[in-house]
Structures are given as C-alpha cells and as structure tokens.
Short mmCIF file of C-alpha atoms in Angstrom, two decimals:
data_model
loop_
_atom_site.label_atom_id
_atom_site.label_comp_id
_atom_site.label_asym_id
_atom_site.label_seq_id
_atom_site.Cartn_x
_atom_site.Cartn_y
_atom_site.Cartn_z
CA MET A 1 0.01 -0.01 -0.01
CA THR A 2 1.29 3.48 -0.89
CA THR A 3 0.26 7.05 -0.71
CA ASP A 4 -0.13 9.34 -3.67
CA PRO A 5 2.41 12.13 -4.35
CA THR A 6 0.45 14.63 -2.21
CA GLY A 7 0.46 12.23 0.72
CA THR A 8 -3.27 12.76 1.24
CA ARG A 9 -4.72 9.72 -0.46
CA ALA A 10 -4.30 5.97 -0.03
CA MET A 11 -3.31 4.03 -3.08
CA THR A 12 -2.27 0.49 -4.01
CA VAL A 13 -1.13 -1.31 -7.10
CA ASP A 14 -1.40 -5.10 -6.89
CA VAL A 15 0.07 -7.28 -9.68
CA ARG A 16 -1.26 -10.84 -10.01
CA ARG A 17 1.19 -12.73 -12.22
CA GLY A 18 -0.10 -14.95 -14.98
CA THR A 19 -3.75 -14.24 -14.18
CA TYR A 20 -5.78 -13.63 -17.34
CA ARG A 21 -9.37 -12.36 -17.33
CA ASP A 22 -11.70 -11.22 -20.05
CA SER A 23 -11.30 -7.49 -20.82
CA VAL A 24 -15.06 -6.78 -20.88
CA GLY A 25 -15.52 -8.46 -17.47
CA LEU A 26 -12.57 -6.46 -16.09
CA MET A 27 -14.15 -3.25 -17.26
CA ARG A 28 -17.19 -4.16 -15.24
CA VAL A 29 -15.06 -4.84 -12.17
CA SER A 30 -13.35 -1.47 -12.56
CA ARG A 31 -16.69 0.22 -12.79
CA GLU A 32 -18.06 -1.57 -9.71
CA VAL A 33 -15.00 -0.68 -7.60
CA ALA A 34 -14.86 2.91 -8.83
CA ALA A 35 -18.52 3.43 -7.87
CA LEU A 36 -17.86 2.83 -4.15
CA ASP A 37 -18.06 5.85 -1.94
CA GLY A 38 -14.58 7.30 -1.29
CA VAL A 39 -12.93 5.60 -4.26
CA GLU A 40 -11.37 8.25 -6.51
CA ALA A 41 -10.06 5.94 -9.23
CA ALA A 42 -9.91 2.25 -9.93
CA LEU A 43 -8.25 0.18 -12.62
CA VAL A 44 -8.65 -3.58 -12.85
CA ALA A 45 -7.10 -4.59 -16.14
CA MET A 46 -4.43 -6.65 -17.84
CA ALA A 47 -1.04 -5.00 -17.79
CA THR A 48 -0.96 -3.96 -21.46
CA GLU A 49 1.03 -0.92 -22.57
CA LEU A 50 -2.18 1.03 -22.81
CA ASN A 51 -3.35 0.14 -19.31
CA LEU A 52 0.07 0.89 -17.85
CA GLY A 53 -0.36 4.36 -19.24
CA LEU A 54 -3.79 4.64 -17.58
CA LEU A 55 -2.16 3.47 -14.33
CA ALA A 56 0.42 6.25 -14.66
CA ASP A 57 -2.39 8.74 -15.18
CA MET A 58 -3.85 7.56 -11.86
CA GLY A 59 -0.51 8.27 -10.22
CA GLY A 60 0.52 4.64 -9.89
CA ALA A 61 3.36 2.56 -11.23
CA ALA A 62 3.92 -1.16 -11.80
CA PRO A 63 7.08 -3.21 -11.61
CA ALA A 64 9.17 -2.92 -14.81
CA ASP A 65 8.77 -6.67 -15.66
CA VAL A 66 4.95 -6.83 -15.82
CA GLY A 67 3.37 -7.89 -19.12
CA PRO A 68 0.02 -8.35 -20.81
CA ASN A 69 -0.48 -11.73 -19.11
CA ASP A 70 -0.40 -10.08 -15.65
CA LEU A 71 -3.45 -8.62 -13.94
CA LEU A 72 -3.35 -5.11 -12.38
CA VAL A 73 -5.57 -4.18 -9.46
CA ALA A 74 -5.08 -0.45 -8.71
CA VAL A 75 -7.16 1.71 -6.45
CA ARG A 76 -6.83 5.27 -5.20
CA ALA A 77 -9.14 6.15 -2.27
CA VAL A 78 -9.64 8.89 0.31
CA ASP A 79 -8.31 6.73 3.12
CA GLU A 80 -6.96 3.26 3.88
CA GLU A 81 -10.31 2.00 5.23
CA VAL A 82 -12.03 2.76 1.92
CA LEU A 83 -9.07 1.32 0.06
CA ALA A 84 -9.33 -1.99 1.93
CA ALA A 85 -13.08 -2.16 1.23
CA ALA A 86 -12.43 -1.50 -2.44
CA LEU A 87 -9.89 -4.29 -2.65
CA ARG A 88 -12.29 -6.64 -1.04
CA ARG A 89 -14.91 -5.73 -3.57
CA ALA A 90 -12.42 -6.25 -6.43
CA ASP A 91 -11.54 -9.69 -5.11
CA GLU A 92 -15.23 -10.66 -4.82
CA GLU A 93 -15.88 -9.54 -8.40
CA LEU A 94 -12.82 -11.38 -9.71
CA ALA A 95 -13.83 -14.52 -7.85
CA ALA A 96 -17.24 -14.35 -9.40
CA MET A 97 -15.60 -14.13 -12.85
CA ALA A 98 -13.44 -17.12 -12.09
CA GLY A 99 -16.49 -19.02 -11.10
CA GLY A 100 -18.18 -18.41 -14.45
CA GLY A 101 -19.94 -15.13 -13.83
CA GLY A 102 -17.67 -13.19 -16.11
CA GLY A 103 -16.02 -15.64 -18.40
CA GLY A 104 -12.78 -16.17 -16.55
CA GLY A 105 -12.93 -19.93 -16.45
CA GLY A 106 -14.03 -22.60 -13.99
CA ALA A 107 -12.84 -23.03 -10.45
CA ALA A 108 -12.88 -26.82 -10.37
CA ARG A 109 -10.79 -27.27 -13.57
CA ALA A 110 -7.98 -25.01 -14.82
CA PRO A 111 -9.11 -23.15 -17.90
CA ALA A 112 -7.48 -23.93 -21.20
CA ARG A 113 -4.69 -21.46 -22.05
CA THR A 114 -5.36 -21.38 -25.79
CA VAL A 115 -8.46 -21.44 -28.01
CA ARG A 116 -7.22 -24.56 -29.71
CA ALA A 117 -6.77 -26.35 -26.39
CA ALA A 118 -10.29 -25.36 -25.33
CA ALA A 119 -11.68 -26.69 -28.58
CA ARG A 120 -9.89 -30.02 -28.10
CA ALA A 121 -11.18 -30.28 -24.51
CA ALA A 122 -14.83 -29.87 -25.52
CA ALA A 123 -17.19 -32.82 -25.13
CA PRO A 124 -17.45 -34.88 -28.36
CA GLU A 125 -21.26 -34.78 -28.24
CA SER A 126 -21.31 -30.98 -28.30
CA PRO A 127 -18.35 -29.81 -30.37
CA PRO A 128 -17.70 -26.07 -30.47
CA THR A 129 -18.47 -24.13 -33.61
CA VAL A 130 -17.69 -20.48 -32.69
CA ALA A 131 -15.04 -18.77 -30.65
CA LEU A 132 -15.53 -15.35 -29.18
CA VAL A 133 -12.31 -13.33 -28.92
CA SER A 134 -12.30 -10.40 -26.51
CA VAL A 135 -8.67 -9.31 -25.79
CA PRO A 136 -6.87 -6.04 -26.44
CA GLY A 137 -7.11 -5.29 -30.16
CA ARG A 138 -3.48 -5.69 -31.02
CA TYR A 139 -3.53 -9.32 -29.72
CA ALA A 140 -6.93 -10.33 -31.16
CA ALA A 141 -5.74 -11.58 -34.54
CA ALA A 142 -3.45 -14.19 -32.95
CA GLU A 143 -6.35 -15.64 -30.97
CA ALA A 144 -8.65 -15.50 -34.02
CA PHE A 145 -6.07 -17.33 -36.19
CA ASP A 146 -5.84 -19.97 -33.49
CA ALA A 147 -9.61 -20.39 -33.47
CA MET A 148 -9.85 -20.81 -37.23
CA ASP A 149 -6.98 -23.31 -37.21
CA ALA A 150 -9.08 -25.28 -34.66
CA GLY A 151 -11.94 -25.35 -37.20
CA LEU A 152 -14.07 -22.66 -35.63
CA ASP A 153 -15.84 -19.58 -36.90
CA VAL A 154 -14.80 -16.61 -34.85
CA LEU A 155 -16.44 -13.56 -33.40
CA VAL A 156 -13.90 -10.79 -32.67
CA PHE A 157 -15.48 -8.57 -30.01
CA SER A 158 -12.24 -6.58 -29.62
CA ASP A 159 -11.98 -3.10 -30.99
CA ASN A 160 -8.87 -1.19 -32.01
CA VAL A 161 -7.77 -4.13 -34.17
CA PRO A 162 -5.36 -2.92 -36.85
CA LEU A 163 -6.83 -2.81 -40.32
CA GLU A 164 -4.06 -4.97 -41.78
CA HIS A 165 -4.86 -7.64 -39.17
CA GLU A 166 -8.54 -7.59 -40.15
CA ILE A 167 -7.71 -8.03 -43.85
CA ALA A 168 -5.30 -10.95 -43.13
CA LEU A 169 -7.91 -12.66 -40.95
CA LYS A 170 -10.59 -12.43 -43.57
CA GLU A 171 -8.28 -13.59 -46.37
CA ALA A 172 -7.42 -16.62 -44.22
CA ALA A 173 -11.14 -17.25 -43.53
CA GLU A 174 -11.79 -17.37 -47.23
CA ARG A 175 -9.08 -20.01 -47.72
CA LEU A 176 -10.39 -22.07 -44.73
CA GLY A 177 -14.09 -21.70 -45.44
CA ARG A 178 -14.69 -19.97 -42.10
CA LEU A 179 -16.56 -16.87 -41.08
CA VAL A 180 -14.93 -13.94 -39.26
CA MET A 181 -17.46 -11.77 -37.41
CA GLY A 182 -15.87 -8.43 -36.61
CA PRO A 183 -13.50 -7.00 -35.49
CA ASP A 184 -15.45 -4.74 -33.11
CA CYS A 185 -18.43 -7.06 -33.61
CA GLY A 186 -20.62 -5.85 -30.80
CA THR A 187 -23.62 -8.08 -31.31
CA ALA A 188 -24.57 -11.38 -32.90
CA VAL A 189 -27.34 -13.98 -32.71
CA ILE A 190 -26.59 -17.53 -33.71
CA GLY A 191 -29.44 -20.04 -33.61
CA GLY A 192 -31.36 -17.75 -31.23
CA ALA A 193 -28.45 -17.34 -28.78
CA GLY A 194 -27.22 -13.74 -28.37
CA LEU A 195 -23.52 -12.91 -28.14
CA GLY A 196 -21.96 -9.58 -27.05
CA PHE A 197 -24.47 -6.77 -26.68
CA ALA A 198 -27.68 -8.59 -27.48
CA ASN A 199 -31.39 -8.01 -26.99
CA ALA A 200 -34.02 -10.56 -25.89
CA VAL A 201 -35.81 -10.68 -29.22
CA ARG A 202 -38.11 -13.45 -30.46
CA PRO A 203 -36.79 -16.19 -32.75
CA GLY A 204 -38.01 -16.22 -36.30
CA PRO A 205 -37.39 -16.39 -40.06
CA VAL A 206 -35.24 -13.27 -40.60
CA GLY A 207 -31.46 -13.48 -41.02
CA VAL A 208 -29.40 -10.32 -40.53
CA VAL A 209 -25.99 -9.46 -41.89
CA ALA A 210 -24.67 -6.45 -40.07
CA ALA A 211 -21.59 -4.24 -40.74
CA SER A 212 -22.91 -2.33 -37.75
CA GLY A 213 -23.49 -3.29 -34.10
CA THR A 214 -26.22 -0.89 -32.91
CA GLY A 215 -27.74 -0.85 -36.37
CA ALA A 216 -28.33 -4.58 -36.00
CA GLN A 217 -29.73 -4.07 -32.46
CA GLN A 218 -32.06 -1.38 -33.73
CA LEU A 219 -33.26 -3.55 -36.64
CA MET A 220 -33.89 -6.61 -34.40
CA CYS A 221 -35.74 -4.56 -31.76
CA LEU A 222 -37.96 -2.93 -34.36
CA LEU A 223 -38.72 -6.33 -35.90
CA ASP A 224 -39.50 -7.70 -32.41
CA ALA A 225 -41.93 -4.83 -31.81
CA ALA A 226 -43.57 -5.68 -35.13
CA GLY A 227 -43.94 -9.30 -34.12
CA VAL A 228 -41.19 -10.63 -36.36
CA GLY A 229 -38.35 -12.82 -35.04
CA VAL A 230 -34.70 -13.26 -35.97
CA GLY A 231 -32.98 -16.67 -36.38
CA HIS A 232 -29.43 -15.42 -36.94
CA CYS A 233 -27.66 -12.07 -36.89
CA LEU A 234 -24.13 -12.29 -38.25
CA GLY A 235 -22.08 -9.18 -37.41
CA VAL A 236 -19.16 -8.63 -39.79
CA GLY A 237 -17.54 -5.55 -38.35
CA GLY A 238 -18.09 -1.88 -39.22
CA ARG A 239 -15.16 -1.75 -41.71
CA ASP A 240 -16.20 -4.80 -43.69
CA LEU A 241 -17.81 -2.76 -46.55
CA SER A 242 -14.84 -0.39 -46.75
CA ALA A 243 -12.74 -0.29 -49.85
CA GLU A 244 -9.88 -1.98 -48.02
CA VAL A 245 -11.78 -4.95 -46.61
CA ALA A 246 -14.07 -5.17 -49.62
CA GLY A 247 -16.97 -6.98 -48.00
CA ARG A 248 -15.18 -10.28 -47.45
CA SER A 249 -17.18 -11.38 -44.44
CA THR A 250 -20.43 -9.88 -45.75
CA ARG A 251 -20.25 -12.19 -48.78
CA ARG A 252 -19.57 -15.24 -46.65
CA ALA A 253 -22.41 -14.35 -44.23
CA LEU A 254 -24.89 -13.78 -47.00
CA HIS A 255 -24.23 -17.16 -48.55
CA LEU A 256 -24.48 -18.91 -45.14
CA LEU A 257 -27.91 -17.40 -44.54
CA ASP A 258 -28.98 -18.16 -48.10
CA ALA A 259 -28.21 -21.86 -47.52
CA ASP A 260 -30.11 -21.86 -44.18
CA PRO A 261 -33.58 -23.46 -44.67
CA GLY A 262 -34.99 -21.53 -41.72
CA THR A 263 -34.22 -18.09 -43.19
CA GLU A 264 -36.99 -16.64 -45.30
CA ARG A 265 -35.73 -13.06 -45.54
CA ILE A 266 -32.22 -11.50 -45.21
CA VAL A 267 -31.56 -7.90 -44.20
CA LEU A 268 -28.12 -6.39 -44.76
CA VAL A 269 -27.53 -3.30 -42.68
CA SER A 270 -24.34 -1.32 -42.89
CA LYS A 271 -22.71 1.94 -42.01
CA PRO A 272 -22.08 4.06 -45.11
CA PRO A 273 -20.16 1.66 -47.42
CA ALA A 274 -17.58 2.29 -50.06
CA PRO A 275 -19.57 2.93 -53.26
CA GLN A 276 -17.83 0.34 -55.41
CA VAL A 277 -18.11 -2.32 -52.70
CA ALA A 278 -21.79 -1.50 -52.21
CA LYS A 279 -22.36 -1.97 -55.90
CA GLU A 280 -20.67 -5.35 -55.97
CA ILE A 281 -22.55 -6.56 -52.82
CA GLU A 282 -25.89 -5.38 -54.26
CA ALA A 283 -25.20 -7.52 -57.38
CA GLU A 284 -24.31 -10.53 -55.19
CA CYS A 285 -27.51 -10.14 -53.18
CA ALA A 286 -29.60 -10.06 -56.33
CA ALA A 287 -28.20 -13.49 -57.28
CA LEU A 288 -29.24 -15.16 -54.01
CA ALA A 289 -32.34 -17.35 -53.75
CA THR A 290 -33.44 -15.69 -50.52
CA PRO A 291 -34.91 -12.12 -50.81
CA VAL A 292 -32.47 -9.54 -49.45
CA HIS A 293 -33.47 -6.13 -47.97
CA LEU A 294 -30.68 -3.59 -48.09
CA VAL A 295 -30.05 -0.79 -45.55
CA LEU A 296 -26.81 0.78 -46.76
CA LEU A 297 -26.89 4.13 -44.87
CA GLY A 298 -26.15 7.11 -47.06
CA GLY A 299 -27.16 5.30 -50.19
CA ASP A 300 -30.74 5.27 -51.51
CA GLY A 301 -32.14 7.02 -48.44
CA THR A 302 -33.62 3.83 -46.81
CA ASP A 303 -33.36 3.98 -43.02
CA ILE A 304 -33.44 1.09 -40.56
CA SER A 305 -37.02 1.71 -39.50
CA ALA A 306 -38.31 1.73 -43.09
CA ALA A 307 -36.45 -1.51 -43.77
CA ALA A 308 -37.95 -3.18 -40.66
CA ALA A 309 -41.44 -2.12 -41.74
CA GLU A 310 -40.76 -3.44 -45.26
CA VAL A 311 -39.65 -6.83 -43.87
CA ALA A 312 -42.68 -7.05 -41.52
CA THR A 313 -45.22 -6.42 -44.32
CA ALA A 314 -43.37 -8.77 -46.67
CA LEU A 315 -43.91 -11.52 -44.03
CA GLY A 316 -47.63 -10.71 -43.80
CA ARG A 317 -47.61 -8.50 -40.69
CA PRO A 318 -49.54 -5.21 -40.60
CA ALA A 319 -47.60 -2.03 -41.17
CA PRO A 320 -46.07 -1.26 -37.78
CA ALA A 321 -46.47 1.98 -35.78
CA TRP A 322 -43.33 2.30 -33.72
CA PRO A 323 -43.87 2.99 -29.99
CA THR A 324 -43.29 6.44 -28.56
CA TRP A 325 -43.43 7.77 -24.99
CA LEU A 326 -44.08 11.51 -24.56
CA PRO A 327 -43.81 13.66 -21.43
CA ASP A 328 -46.83 15.19 -19.74
CA GLU A 329 -45.74 18.67 -20.63
CA PRO A 330 -45.12 19.10 -24.36
CA VAL A 331 -41.64 20.15 -25.24
CA ARG A 332 -41.14 23.53 -26.90
CA PRO A 333 -39.16 24.20 -30.08
CA ARG A 334 -36.05 26.21 -29.57
CA ALA A 335 -33.54 28.09 -31.73
CA GLY A 336 -30.03 26.70 -31.83
CA ALA A 337 -27.95 23.82 -33.01
CA LEU A 338 -28.59 20.10 -32.93
CA ARG A 339 -26.37 18.22 -30.50
CA GLY A 340 -26.32 14.42 -31.05
CA LEU A 341 -24.68 12.36 -28.27
CA PHE A 342 -24.59 8.70 -29.18
CA CYS A 343 -23.26 5.42 -27.74
CA GLY A 344 -24.03 3.58 -31.00
CA GLY A 345 -22.04 4.42 -34.12
CA THR A 346 -24.62 3.28 -36.63
CA LEU A 347 -27.38 5.17 -34.83
CA ALA A 348 -25.15 8.29 -35.04
CA ASP A 349 -24.56 7.65 -38.75
CA GLU A 350 -28.28 7.21 -39.43
CA ALA A 351 -29.06 10.38 -37.50
CA MET A 352 -26.52 12.40 -39.49
CA VAL A 353 -27.78 11.06 -42.77
CA ILE A 354 -31.37 12.04 -41.92
CA ALA A 355 -30.65 15.37 -40.17
CA SER A 356 -28.09 16.68 -42.67
CA ALA A 357 -30.65 16.40 -45.48
CA VAL A 358 -32.49 19.24 -43.69
CA LEU A 359 -29.73 21.05 -41.73
CA GLY A 360 -26.74 20.75 -43.99
CA PRO A 361 -23.27 19.74 -42.71
CA ILE A 362 -23.05 18.17 -39.26
CA ALA A 363 -19.63 18.01 -37.66
CA SER A 364 -18.70 14.68 -36.10
CA ASN A 365 -15.84 12.48 -34.88
CA ILE A 366 -17.15 9.86 -37.38
CA PRO A 367 -17.80 12.33 -40.27
CA LEU A 368 -20.03 11.35 -43.20
CA HIS A 369 -17.51 13.30 -45.41
CA PRO A 370 -14.09 12.95 -43.80
CA ASP A 371 -12.33 15.13 -46.36
CA ASP A 372 -14.59 18.15 -45.76
CA GLU A 373 -13.67 20.15 -42.60
CA ARG A 374 -17.26 21.34 -42.21
CA TRP A 375 -18.17 17.74 -41.30
CA THR A 376 -15.24 17.01 -39.03
CA LEU A 377 -14.97 17.75 -35.30
CA ASP A 378 -11.64 18.85 -33.91
CA ALA A 379 -9.83 16.79 -31.24
CA GLY A 380 -11.70 18.70 -28.49
CA LEU A 381 -15.06 17.54 -29.99
CA ARG A 382 -16.44 21.09 -29.91
CA SER A 383 -18.45 23.04 -32.42
CA ASP A 384 -20.73 26.10 -32.24
CA ASP A 385 -22.94 24.50 -34.86
CA HIS A 386 -24.65 21.18 -35.38
CA LEU A 387 -22.66 18.21 -34.14
CA VAL A 388 -22.94 14.46 -33.58
CA ILE A 389 -20.56 12.52 -31.34
CA ASP A 390 -20.10 8.77 -31.33
CA PHE A 391 -18.83 8.05 -27.83
CA GLY A 392 -18.30 4.41 -28.80
CA ASP A 393 -15.79 5.17 -31.49
CA ASP A 394 -12.42 3.39 -31.11
CA ASP A 395 -10.56 6.65 -30.36
CA LEU A 396 -12.86 7.33 -27.40
CA THR A 397 -12.93 3.77 -25.97
CA ALA A 398 -9.18 3.01 -25.87
CA GLY A 399 -8.59 1.83 -22.36
CA ARG A 400 -12.07 2.57 -21.01
CA PRO A 401 -15.39 0.78 -21.12
CA HIS A 402 -17.74 1.24 -24.01
CA PRO A 403 -20.35 3.88 -23.22
CA MET A 404 -23.04 1.27 -23.39
CA ILE A 405 -21.35 -0.29 -20.31
CA ASP A 406 -20.27 2.94 -18.60
CA PRO A 407 -22.15 6.00 -19.92
CA SER A 408 -20.60 8.49 -17.49
CA VAL A 409 -18.58 10.37 -20.15
CA ARG A 410 -21.65 10.80 -22.31
CA GLU A 411 -23.64 11.98 -19.29
CA GLU A 412 -21.00 14.61 -18.53
CA ARG A 413 -21.28 15.87 -22.09
CA LEU A 414 -25.12 15.86 -21.88
CA ALA A 415 -24.92 18.15 -18.86
CA ALA A 416 -22.58 20.49 -20.72
CA GLU A 417 -24.79 20.69 -23.79
CA LEU A 418 -27.86 21.39 -21.73
CA ALA A 419 -26.04 24.31 -20.14
CA ASP A 420 -25.03 25.68 -23.52
CA PRO A 421 -27.32 28.53 -24.72
CA ALA A 422 -26.44 27.67 -28.35
CA CYS A 423 -27.94 24.19 -27.98
CA GLY A 424 -31.34 24.00 -29.76
CA ALA A 425 -32.07 20.32 -29.06
CA VAL A 426 -30.29 17.16 -27.86
CA LEU A 427 -30.70 13.84 -29.57
CA LEU A 428 -29.18 10.75 -27.82
CA ASP A 429 -29.60 7.02 -27.73
CA VAL A 430 -30.20 4.73 -24.73
CA ILE A 431 -29.39 1.08 -25.58
CA ILE A 432 -30.43 -1.72 -23.27
CA GLY A 433 -30.06 -5.47 -23.41
CA HIS A 434 -27.47 -8.08 -22.36
CA GLY A 435 -24.03 -6.47 -21.80
CA SER A 436 -25.35 -2.92 -21.46
CA HIS A 437 -25.48 -0.86 -18.28
CA PRO A 438 -28.12 -2.27 -15.90
CA ASP A 439 -30.03 1.03 -15.76
CA PRO A 440 -28.80 3.55 -18.37
CA ALA A 441 -32.02 5.60 -18.31
CA ALA A 442 -31.46 6.48 -14.66
CA GLY A 443 -28.20 8.39 -15.40
CA VAL A 444 -29.73 10.32 -18.28
CA ALA A 445 -32.82 11.16 -16.26
CA ALA A 446 -30.66 12.42 -13.38
CA VAL A 447 -28.84 14.83 -15.64
CA LEU A 448 -32.09 16.10 -17.15
CA ARG A 449 -33.55 16.80 -13.75
CA ALA A 450 -30.47 18.55 -12.48
CA ALA A 451 -30.15 20.68 -15.60
CA ASP A 452 -33.73 21.89 -15.80
CA SER A 453 -32.82 23.18 -19.25
CA PRO A 454 -35.21 24.69 -21.84
CA ALA A 455 -33.49 22.66 -24.55
CA PRO A 456 -35.71 19.75 -25.65
CA VAL A 457 -34.26 16.25 -25.35
CA VAL A 458 -35.25 13.45 -27.69
CA VAL A 459 -34.17 9.90 -26.97
CA THR A 460 -33.91 6.79 -29.16
CA LEU A 461 -34.55 3.92 -26.81
CA CYS A 462 -33.17 0.75 -28.46
CA GLY A 463 -34.30 -2.39 -26.71
CA ALA A 464 -36.89 -5.13 -26.44
CA GLU A 465 -39.53 -5.64 -23.74
CA ASP A 466 -37.97 -8.87 -22.48
CA ASP A 467 -34.54 -7.23 -21.94
CA ALA A 468 -33.48 -7.34 -18.29
CA GLN A 469 -33.71 -3.56 -17.92
CA GLY A 470 -37.30 -3.57 -19.23
CA LEU A 471 -38.13 -1.43 -22.25
CA SER A 472 -41.23 0.17 -20.75
CA ALA A 473 -39.60 0.87 -17.39
CA GLN A 474 -36.62 2.57 -19.10
CA ALA A 475 -38.98 4.59 -21.29
CA GLU A 476 -41.05 5.72 -18.27
CA THR A 477 -37.85 6.87 -16.43
CA LEU A 478 -36.89 9.01 -19.37
CA ARG A 479 -40.35 10.28 -20.09
CA ALA A 480 -40.92 11.26 -16.47
CA ALA A 481 -37.70 13.31 -16.64
CA GLY A 482 -39.07 15.34 -19.57
CA ALA A 483 -37.62 13.55 -22.62
CA GLU A 484 -39.52 12.46 -25.69
CA VAL A 485 -38.71 8.84 -26.25
CA TYR A 486 -38.90 6.83 -29.50
CA LEU A 487 -38.17 3.25 -30.42
CA SER A 488 -37.29 4.30 -33.92
CA ASN A 489 -34.01 6.21 -34.31
CA ALA A 490 -35.20 7.66 -37.62
CA GLU A 491 -38.37 9.01 -36.05
CA ALA A 492 -36.45 10.44 -33.08
CA THR A 493 -34.02 12.19 -35.44
CA ARG A 494 -36.79 13.73 -37.52
CA ARG A 495 -38.50 14.95 -34.31
CA ALA A 496 -35.32 16.48 -33.00
CA VAL A 497 -34.75 18.30 -36.25
CA ALA A 498 -38.36 19.55 -36.26
CA LEU A 499 -37.89 21.03 -32.77
CA LEU A 500 -35.21 23.40 -34.03
CA THR A 501 -36.45 26.83 -34.94
CA ALA A 502 -34.71 29.60 -36.83
CA PRO A 503 -32.65 31.88 -34.57
#
C-alpha cells in the first residue's frame, strides 16, 4: 500500500502474475469498484502498454517486468479504510468471474490457455463451432487465427484491431471456409443465442448481416416490436464494406444465410459503405435465392425503421407503428444547434444522414464526409454549430469501457450541452439489453432533472420488452424526466430536427 504524491490519499497497485481475465468483465469490475463511496479511481485490467499508461495517469506505477499476461488491481481512495473495502470488492468480483460469472474460467478445472486447447477439450457430443475473442485489439488476430486453425468460426469482439490484421484474418477465412465476425463485432445472434451486446428478441425467419452493431440491435428490436423474429444475426464488423476490406465477411455471411432453410428473408444493414463495394454486394444479393433487404446508410435513403417495416409487411404482418413515450408537458421548439450524443455508431450515422438532409453539414468524430472540414470535429469535440458525437468510436474507448457499459462520459457531455445557450435540441440514444449498463435511463434522467434546461431532449430507446432492464420501465424513467422517447431512431431524429427553430 502506498500514498499518492500529495500524501493525502491511499493508493495500492497489486500485480497478479499470470492471471488472465476477459477485458469486458474487467471493465465491469473497474466500474463496480470505482462506484464505491470514497474511491477516486480504480483500474482492474491486464497490464498492457495502454493500461500501464492509464495506471500512470492515476498516479501509480507497476514493476518494470509486468506484461500483458499479468493482472493489475489499482485503487486510489480517500483513506486506507475505503481502500481496503475497495480491494475486497475487487476480489469478490474477480472470484465471481473465475466461477463463471464473467467468463474467466471454471474453479474446479484449470481453464485452457489457448483457444485450440479449449476446442480439443470440448465434449465430443457438443463440439464447439464458434469462438468469441475479447482481448486487447493488437492481440486479437493471434487468438482468431488460433480459433480458425481449430476449425471454428470466430467472433472478434475486440476493438482497436489494426486494419491490416482484419484483412489478413478475412483472407485466411476465405481459404479455410470460415466466417470472421468483426473485429469490433458488438452483437450477434446464432441459432437464437445472443452474443456480445444482445437483446431478448423473439426467434423467427429473418437473417441479418450487419456491418454495424447498434444498427443490428435497432433492426432486431424494431422487428421484435412488429412481431417478427430473428434466427441469426451475423455481425461482420463496421469496416467490412470499406474499400480496403471489400466486404469479405459480408459475402460469406450472405451465402451462409442463403443456405439456411430456416431463413426466409435476409436484411443487410451497414454503416455508409464504399460505393464500389456497395455496388458489388448489391449484385451478389440479387443473385441469391433468398430475398435480401438492403439498408446501406447514405445510399438510396432507406433507413433502418423503413427496412424493418418493409420486412414485416413482406412476411404478412400489418404495417407497424413504432412505440413512442411522450412527457406530460409538451416540449417547446427552440432556436439553436442540434447536438447528437450517441453510444451507438450506426445510430449516429443514421441520425446524421437524416438530419443533414435538412440542416446541412453536421460536424462529427465519425464524419460522413471525412475530407470536408465542415463535417469534421476537432480533437476537442467542440463546435458552435450542429454536431454528432459517437462516444463508442475506437478513439474514445481506448482503455475505457464502451459507453453502453459505462455512460458516465456521455452523461457529462449531456450536462454540458444542456447548459449551452447555443444548444437547440439534444438527440441521444439509450441502448439496453445483455451487456449494457443495468439502468442507463437513470443516469440520463438524473442529468435532465439537475439541468432543468429549456433545450428539448429526444431519446432513441433501443431495446426489447424482455430485456433485463425492461423497455417500458426505461422509457417511463426518461419520459418522467421530460424527454421525448422513440423506439425508432429515424423518427427520433426527424423529431429533434423539427424542434429546431430559426434563430
């Protein structure tokens, strides 16, 4: 145990050699420990170069010989009593992970040290088919290659995977006849089982190919609301339809679903694709036996909600009316700029495509037109005009939990925007389901009540009624705090734009 440089705080850095834990689970542990009263900072993470930098930012230091296979448990607290309580909590959470609560492996049998060894150890009557890789991005390709060599398809949950690693993985998958989902594949459904950030949607005849995580979640939740189920959702990573990756995993996923007798309709949803790749994929879709609905954002103007309605009616369901939850007091239009604060990149993309058709250029950290400075936010993420921020972008999640897990950074920015007299309306998303924060609406509602701002707030609530957080309960929390709440991101965006008046 040590004290910080000012000598007024208690701090410890504990190194547990050769102890590997899943990065997503460790982010949760960090969050749980950091939330304790009196804890000023907590880091429970593998000792990668990035995390050692975060430790230094906390004021701590690790021995020079630590490496990425070692686990760091670092806490800074107001006194030693709080510090001891925080360490106990960290140990409890880590023990729960080791017992199967967070993916760290079983207590009765030592976990396999490689994916290949784990595949060999599986029971013959239930052979594995898919490996989920969730390690720091620079190490993900090695684990994914190991999985494919073991005869498995692979879902790469990790973000910050170098582009050249992704291309090499997908070229290898083509040779081996395997599917690579990701990198940065946030959600998937295989045979009705959700992986990553997944919603409790009903099973059914629709297959989804998604170069987009939250786009897939939005689509599946809208279909669920329309009474339509999903059999498989194969995420392929947000860069798959880029010019560099050329849709390699998209093609493989489309053909897998086309060969599946339980799939009656396929929906391909993607962030704005490279035009030539989109053209080639459209031609490939037209040659499949299964009808394909395309949602290539920024292309023909189709949004995710329109595609979900199209699929529902094609399957014989009535045209859906998407749920909305409105506050008792109607919100008032206001002069000023649109401020979009998103956890989901595809929801941010869709909002920009829809809003910019009315408002003109919207500056963003994921710009629709990267070569035009009018569409690009500076490093400080500030603008006096319309802006949309994707808080889940790789640059903003390096070394910290995704905002769907820990929305505190987005909530801080929400408070700042509501205090800005230039803000005309705020548009944001709240995403629930497996893997997401247990009560994301509560944090947003607390900010709204504290701000008591005249700026209207419009929320896209992405989720299903059977999600653990409860769709209706989350909507009521937001509605009661004064927000307009929409299941459809397209409808929420159009409403936010309509609430802006001329200055």
